[in-house]
mmCIF file of C-alpha atoms and ligand atoms in Angstrom:
data_model
loop_
_atom_site.group_PDB
_atom_site.id
_atom_site.type_symbol
_atom_site.label_atom_id
_atom_site.label_comp_id
_atom_site.label_asym_id
_atom_site.label_seq_id
_atom_site.Cartn_x
_atom_site.Cartn_y
_atom_site.Cartn_z
ATOM 1 C CA MET A 1 91.109 170.644 115.397
ATOM 2 C CA THR A 2 92.145 172.990 118.191
ATOM 3 C CA LYS A 3 89.898 171.116 120.618
ATOM 4 C CA THR A 4 91.373 167.744 119.603
ATOM 5 C CA PHE A 5 94.857 169.134 119.947
ATOM 6 C CA SER A 6 94.279 170.527 123.451
ATOM 7 C CA LEU A 7 92.737 167.238 124.544
ATOM 8 C CA PHE A 8 95.785 165.438 123.193
ATOM 9 C CA ALA A 9 98.040 167.928 124.972
ATOM 10 C CA SER A 10 96.319 167.405 128.326
ATOM 11 C CA VAL A 11 96.492 163.626 127.935
ATOM 12 C CA LEU A 12 100.224 164.048 127.311
ATOM 13 C CA ALA A 13 100.565 166.307 130.365
ATOM 14 C CA LEU A 14 98.694 163.774 132.529
ATOM 15 C CA GLY A 15 100.944 161.061 131.167
ATOM 16 C CA VAL A 16 104.015 162.958 132.296
ATOM 17 C CA VAL A 17 102.619 163.498 135.798
ATOM 18 C CA ALA A 18 101.616 159.843 136.087
ATOM 19 C CA ALA A 19 105.027 158.675 134.863
ATOM 20 C CA LEU A 20 106.950 160.389 137.678
ATOM 21 C CA PRO A 21 105.877 158.163 140.621
ATOM 22 C CA ALA A 22 106.089 155.083 138.399
ATOM 23 C CA GLN A 23 109.711 155.916 137.684
ATOM 24 C CA ALA A 24 110.430 155.986 141.407
ATOM 25 C CA ASP A 25 108.365 152.787 141.611
ATOM 26 C CA GLY A 26 105.605 154.811 143.298
ATOM 27 C CA VAL A 27 105.844 152.663 146.404
ATOM 28 C CA LYS A 28 106.947 153.638 149.878
ATOM 29 C CA THR A 29 110.067 151.916 151.119
ATOM 30 C CA PHE A 30 110.922 150.962 154.689
ATOM 31 C CA GLU A 31 114.303 149.714 155.856
ATOM 32 C CA LEU A 32 115.027 146.885 158.231
ATOM 33 C CA THR A 33 118.573 146.023 159.215
ATOM 34 C CA ILE A 34 119.702 142.665 160.525
ATOM 35 C CA LYS A 35 122.708 142.956 162.804
ATOM 36 C CA ASP A 36 123.929 140.509 165.457
ATOM 37 C CA HIS A 37 120.881 138.369 164.570
ATOM 38 C CA LYS A 38 118.447 141.103 165.555
ATOM 39 C CA PHE A 39 116.199 143.358 163.522
ATOM 40 C CA GLN A 40 116.528 147.118 163.730
ATOM 41 C CA PRO A 41 114.002 148.560 164.204
ATOM 42 C CA GLU A 42 111.991 145.820 165.849
ATOM 43 C CA ARG A 43 108.804 147.819 165.268
ATOM 44 C CA LEU A 44 108.111 149.092 161.786
ATOM 45 C CA VAL A 45 105.117 151.387 161.353
ATOM 46 C CA VAL A 46 103.601 151.328 157.853
ATOM 47 C CA PRO A 47 100.458 152.841 156.356
ATOM 48 C CA ALA A 48 97.447 150.515 156.355
ATOM 49 C CA GLY A 49 95.862 149.824 152.977
ATOM 50 C CA GLU A 50 98.871 150.927 150.894
ATOM 51 C CA ASP A 51 101.471 149.012 148.952
ATOM 52 C CA PHE A 52 104.993 149.228 150.316
ATOM 53 C CA VAL A 53 108.360 147.521 150.166
ATOM 54 C CA VAL A 54 110.473 146.418 153.098
ATOM 55 C CA VAL A 55 114.147 146.509 152.210
ATOM 56 C CA VAL A 56 115.940 144.067 154.495
ATOM 57 C CA LYS A 57 119.653 144.708 154.857
ATOM 58 C CA ASN A 58 121.547 141.799 156.359
ATOM 59 C CA GLU A 59 124.790 143.088 157.875
ATOM 60 C CA ASP A 60 125.642 139.746 159.486
ATOM 61 C CA ASP A 61 128.067 137.232 158.000
ATOM 62 C CA THR A 62 125.432 134.495 157.907
ATOM 63 C CA PRO A 63 122.182 134.203 155.942
ATOM 64 C CA GLU A 64 118.883 135.060 157.585
ATOM 65 C CA GLU A 65 115.333 134.358 156.567
ATOM 66 C CA PHE A 66 112.728 137.072 156.964
ATOM 67 C CA GLU A 67 109.657 135.043 157.821
ATOM 68 C CA SER A 68 106.162 136.100 158.733
ATOM 69 C CA HIS A 69 103.293 133.676 159.107
ATOM 70 C CA ASP A 70 100.975 136.650 159.656
ATOM 71 C CA LEU A 71 101.990 138.144 156.313
ATOM 72 C CA HIS A 72 102.569 134.852 154.461
ATOM 73 C CA ARG A 73 106.051 135.847 153.428
ATOM 74 C CA GLU A 74 109.484 134.312 153.670
ATOM 75 C CA LYS A 75 112.662 135.428 152.048
ATOM 76 C CA VAL A 76 116.238 134.309 152.549
ATOM 77 C CA ILE A 77 118.762 137.132 152.610
ATOM 78 C CA ASN A 78 122.405 136.118 152.409
ATOM 79 C CA GLY A 79 125.031 137.684 154.654
ATOM 80 C CA HIS A 80 126.018 141.198 153.618
ATOM 81 C CA SER A 81 123.208 141.476 151.106
ATOM 82 C CA THR A 82 119.826 143.061 150.729
ATOM 83 C CA GLY A 83 116.420 141.583 150.017
ATOM 84 C CA LYS A 84 113.114 143.211 149.201
ATOM 85 C CA VAL A 85 109.743 142.089 150.499
ATOM 86 C CA ARG A 86 106.750 143.637 148.779
ATOM 87 C CA LEU A 87 103.613 143.973 150.854
ATOM 88 C CA GLY A 88 100.398 145.900 150.719
ATOM 89 C CA GLY A 89 96.775 146.399 151.539
ATOM 90 C CA LEU A 90 97.226 145.525 155.197
ATOM 91 C CA LYS A 91 94.347 145.998 157.589
ATOM 92 C CA PRO A 92 95.270 148.060 160.664
ATOM 93 C CA GLY A 93 96.972 145.793 163.150
ATOM 94 C CA GLU A 94 100.213 144.102 164.131
ATOM 95 C CA TYR A 95 101.980 141.504 162.045
ATOM 96 C CA ALA A 96 104.797 139.551 163.649
ATOM 97 C CA PHE A 97 107.940 138.476 161.824
ATOM 98 C CA VAL A 98 111.100 136.619 162.797
ATOM 99 C CA GLY A 99 114.480 135.791 161.409
ATOM 100 C CA GLU A 100 113.819 132.094 161.048
ATOM 101 C CA PHE A 101 117.485 131.120 161.397
ATOM 102 C CA HIS A 102 117.804 132.961 164.740
ATOM 103 C CA GLU A 103 114.256 132.989 166.034
ATOM 104 C CA ASP A 104 115.275 133.456 169.674
ATOM 105 C CA THR A 105 116.813 136.878 169.012
ATOM 106 C CA ALA A 106 115.522 138.071 165.639
ATOM 107 C CA LYS A 107 111.943 139.163 166.248
ATOM 108 C CA GLY A 108 109.909 142.094 165.131
ATOM 109 C CA VAL A 109 106.513 143.433 164.291
ATOM 110 C CA ILE A 110 105.073 145.425 161.402
ATOM 111 C CA VAL A 111 102.415 147.807 162.631
ATOM 112 C CA ALA A 112 99.910 148.941 160.008
ATOM 113 C CA GLU A 113 97.975 152.062 160.978
HETATM 114 CU CU1 CU H 201 110.931 129.745 156.441
#
């Protein structure tokens, strides 16, 4: 009985520990800002092999599309709003992205290392 109870108690304790990162989503977040049709920063260093979220804040008046052929992602972010792009498990390397609506100025690279 005592043994069963202590096992139950440690499962509970583990559950509490495991619940903490889940509550905070357990995923690293990186911020990209779009301003004057440019990304800031233009180089975003992320950990290779891990899940992460890029929060893209568009401070311009016009919509922009975060687009990356390398990462197979595209997401339209309206002016003065925020979009989230979930990524993960990247091999070490560089992954280019652009703002598709202003490709001549909005360029950047995600560096996984
Ligand atoms: Cu597109």
